[in-house]
XYZ file of C-alpha atoms in Angstrom:
269
model
C 0.225 0.482 -0.493
C 2.534 2.485 1.377
C 4.652 2.388 -2.351
C 0.875 2.051 -4.360
C 0.618 6.146 -2.545
C 4.500 6.916 -3.072
C 4.340 6.159 -6.607
C 1.833 8.989 -6.692
C 3.470 11.180 -4.684
C 6.951 10.556 -5.946
C 5.894 10.964 -9.554
C 8.186 8.832 -12.430
C 7.683 12.136 -14.742
C 10.627 14.711 -14.650
C 7.868 17.445 -15.542
C 5.546 16.277 -12.221
C 8.387 16.376 -10.451
C 9.441 19.484 -11.024
C 6.376 20.942 -10.384
C 5.729 19.540 -7.016
C 9.827 20.673 -6.529
C 8.078 24.533 -7.216
C 4.955 23.685 -4.906
C 7.666 23.215 -1.702
C 9.375 26.010 -2.812
C 6.129 28.133 -2.446
C 4.969 26.670 0.391
C 8.351 27.398 2.499
C 7.917 30.578 1.057
C 4.555 31.037 2.466
C 5.509 29.508 6.635
C 8.585 32.360 6.015
C 6.105 34.794 4.988
C 3.449 33.607 8.098
C 6.507 33.456 10.619
C 7.052 37.372 9.653
C 4.111 38.964 10.113
C 3.235 36.811 13.479
C 7.329 38.846 14.582
C 5.495 41.880 13.413
C 2.077 41.126 14.781
C 3.930 40.022 18.070
C 4.938 43.731 18.025
C 2.069 45.130 17.712
C 0.437 43.228 20.744
C 3.249 45.055 23.309
C 2.961 48.226 21.274
C -0.986 47.601 22.214
C 0.139 46.856 25.638
C 1.924 49.171 26.644
C -0.057 52.166 25.162
C -2.702 51.427 27.855
C -1.715 54.457 30.113
C -2.554 57.938 28.185
C -2.754 59.563 31.707
C -0.225 62.251 30.168
C -1.664 62.373 26.612
C -5.192 63.402 28.253
C -3.145 66.295 29.766
C -1.767 67.372 27.084
C -5.024 67.251 25.558
C -6.850 68.860 28.210
C -4.688 72.373 27.309
C -5.325 72.687 24.057
C -8.546 72.236 24.329
C -8.772 75.054 26.349
C -6.451 77.001 23.455
C -7.960 75.999 20.909
C -11.891 77.025 22.709
C -9.870 80.563 22.454
C -7.768 81.014 19.986
C -8.486 82.680 15.753
C -7.534 80.345 12.947
C -3.650 82.086 12.862
C -2.946 80.367 16.022
C -4.884 77.115 15.265
C -0.716 76.853 13.340
C 1.272 76.880 16.320
C -1.573 74.144 17.635
C -1.316 71.579 15.451
C 2.723 71.461 16.056
C 2.156 71.346 19.701
C -0.587 69.659 19.480
C 2.744 67.264 17.169
C 5.095 67.432 19.707
C 3.228 66.329 22.968
C 2.022 63.411 20.805
C 5.768 62.884 19.640
C 6.975 63.511 23.294
C 4.363 60.427 23.960
C 5.593 58.216 21.799
C 9.144 57.877 22.949
C 7.942 58.069 26.889
C 6.284 54.539 25.886
C 8.969 53.661 23.486
C 6.380 53.536 20.015
C 6.911 54.891 16.794
C 4.359 57.867 16.165
C 3.986 56.275 12.299
C 3.172 52.982 13.524
C -0.431 51.512 12.869
C -1.210 51.804 16.782
C -0.012 54.990 17.729
C -1.832 56.891 14.633
C -4.726 54.764 15.658
C -4.470 56.934 18.696
C -3.130 59.859 16.907
C -7.071 59.787 15.336
C -8.084 59.517 18.227
C -6.650 62.324 20.262
C -6.682 65.042 17.753
C -10.648 64.570 17.368
C -10.435 65.402 21.556
C -8.664 68.718 21.252
C -9.922 70.176 17.950
C -13.488 68.315 19.557
C -13.790 67.023 15.438
C -16.189 64.046 14.850
C -14.655 60.930 15.184
C -16.587 57.313 14.095
C -14.998 54.824 16.467
C -16.353 52.088 14.610
C -14.713 53.275 10.966
C -11.760 53.956 13.630
C -11.313 50.272 13.907
C -12.094 48.705 11.216
C -9.835 50.994 9.584
C -6.715 50.380 11.623
C -7.869 46.156 11.568
C -7.509 46.559 7.776
C -3.558 47.692 8.031
C -3.164 45.112 10.893
C -4.243 41.975 8.501
C -3.761 43.658 5.795
C -1.024 40.796 5.183
C -3.695 38.406 6.082
C -5.513 38.630 2.528
C -2.494 37.586 0.928
C -1.389 34.454 2.567
C -4.909 33.689 1.741
C -4.347 33.982 -1.857
C -0.823 32.234 -2.264
C -3.078 29.428 -0.780
C -5.449 29.859 -3.711
C -2.354 29.559 -5.972
C -0.946 25.801 -4.439
C -4.186 24.029 -5.638
C -3.773 26.872 -10.062
C 0.134 25.102 -9.749
C -1.217 21.508 -8.468
C -3.758 21.082 -11.480
C -1.169 22.842 -13.890
C 1.476 20.938 -13.242
C -0.644 17.760 -13.591
C -2.141 18.841 -17.634
C 1.167 19.642 -18.033
C 2.590 15.967 -17.252
C -0.348 14.091 -18.530
C 0.793 15.803 -21.884
C 4.382 15.174 -21.696
C 3.352 11.074 -21.108
C 0.568 10.613 -24.150
C 3.168 12.196 -25.832
C 5.212 9.437 -25.616
C 2.425 6.950 -26.655
C 2.714 7.819 -30.326
C 6.207 6.085 -30.871
C 5.202 3.281 -28.944
C 2.764 2.272 -31.357
C 5.106 1.854 -34.485
C 6.376 -1.241 -35.137
C 4.309 -4.958 -35.776
C 7.157 -7.454 -35.106
C 8.185 -9.036 -32.059
C 10.993 -7.483 -31.183
C 8.442 -4.044 -31.133
C 6.156 -5.762 -29.607
C 8.807 -5.831 -26.694
C 8.902 -2.989 -25.836
C 5.983 -1.520 -25.935
C 4.640 -3.587 -23.006
C 8.091 -1.965 -21.542
C 6.910 1.078 -22.989
C 3.452 1.427 -21.862
C 4.190 -0.103 -18.512
C 6.405 3.279 -18.052
C 3.801 5.626 -20.035
C 1.668 3.761 -16.702
C 4.046 4.388 -13.736
C 4.681 8.344 -15.329
C 0.572 9.169 -15.616
C 0.693 7.711 -12.203
C 2.736 10.562 -11.372
C 1.159 13.131 -13.254
C -1.395 13.534 -10.840
C 1.771 13.396 -8.050
C 1.034 17.819 -8.702
C -2.718 17.737 -7.684
C -2.127 15.926 -4.640
C 0.478 17.858 -3.128
C -1.246 21.140 -4.439
C -4.556 20.082 -2.425
C -3.074 18.439 0.555
C -0.865 21.516 1.357
C -4.075 24.299 0.926
C -5.962 21.926 3.147
C -2.908 22.035 5.507
C -2.594 25.427 5.454
C -6.085 26.345 6.063
C -6.457 24.525 9.302
C -3.177 26.516 10.005
C -3.929 29.870 9.299
C -7.146 29.186 10.908
C -5.700 28.032 14.163
C -2.991 31.165 13.763
C -6.234 33.455 13.338
C -7.645 32.511 16.653
C -4.797 32.051 18.981
C -2.666 34.857 17.761
C -4.570 36.866 15.798
C -8.025 37.681 17.321
C -6.827 38.474 20.672
C -4.969 41.186 19.304
C -8.044 42.893 17.332
C -9.978 42.306 20.772
C -7.172 44.155 22.935
C -7.440 47.143 20.491
C -10.978 47.469 20.773
C -10.893 46.827 23.883
C -8.742 50.086 25.376
C -10.322 52.054 22.168
C -13.563 51.697 24.116
C -12.798 51.575 27.443
C -9.368 54.126 27.656
C -8.332 55.738 24.846
C -12.241 57.130 23.509
C -12.974 57.893 27.322
C -9.766 59.744 28.343
C -8.667 61.158 24.836
C -12.679 62.537 23.549
C -14.938 62.737 26.711
C -17.964 63.518 25.392
C -19.918 67.862 25.443
C -20.730 67.797 28.471
C -17.624 66.438 30.423
C -15.292 68.445 28.325
C -17.254 71.850 28.832
C -16.737 70.687 32.634
C -12.857 70.501 31.963
C -12.747 73.463 30.175
C -14.157 75.517 32.933
C -11.981 73.755 36.206
C -9.282 74.484 34.163
C -9.914 77.828 33.772
C -11.202 78.011 37.074
C -7.186 76.860 37.623
C -5.194 79.439 35.980
C -7.460 82.472 37.093
C -6.810 81.118 40.853
C -3.484 81.267 40.092
C -3.720 84.363 38.420
C -5.135 86.000 41.171
C -1.934 84.742 43.643
C 0.125 86.537 41.310
C -1.964 89.773 40.947
C -1.659 89.393 45.694
C 2.146 88.618 45.477
C 2.723 91.803 43.280
C 0.037 93.762 45.160
């Protein structure tokens, strides 16, 4: 039984064997890309955890909110630069790249908070998740290529094997009959091997789907859940508070500034 199976998996047809080698190379590249993506996703997960505390960024957002409420259009350019400086300092504090996916996600909330602009949390999460998982669609597409390459190898192998049938039919002597029998046996072995690329393509695709699905449930979904949880429970409540809360915070800050001004005036008097 094992020998019969090997005849289908280890082809005698050179073209089919070449296609099987190509499939193996594609599989190695696919698993290499999966490992690289896994390492990158692990880094994003660590960035999310390091960004769970946005206290310093919240303080800067509150000050910018007060100043933007009493600023003219000309002063907004200065506030934009100060906001970028505040966010850059925060990124240095938590050790993340300011241009990274997670940092840009937080920056969108931060900018919407101090500017008082509209923020669609669902669209923001969807946009960030699409950036994090853009490699996922490519890996799924490559899995479909395995089957296509396997079928192509089988068709080419069958064509090559059947092309050897024409010379075998020439001649009618007893010697040619013996050669015909040997040639047909060789042809049948090559025909069996011609199906090897398709078999390998289906098996590798099936294994790849299982590996990718397991990886998504074990590695990918927890990162997405952490991103959405921190967005809804930490980043948005602290950096993009409700209108009434922003107004209350503005009044409190104004009161603090007024008290400091009174204290300075008393000291000078």
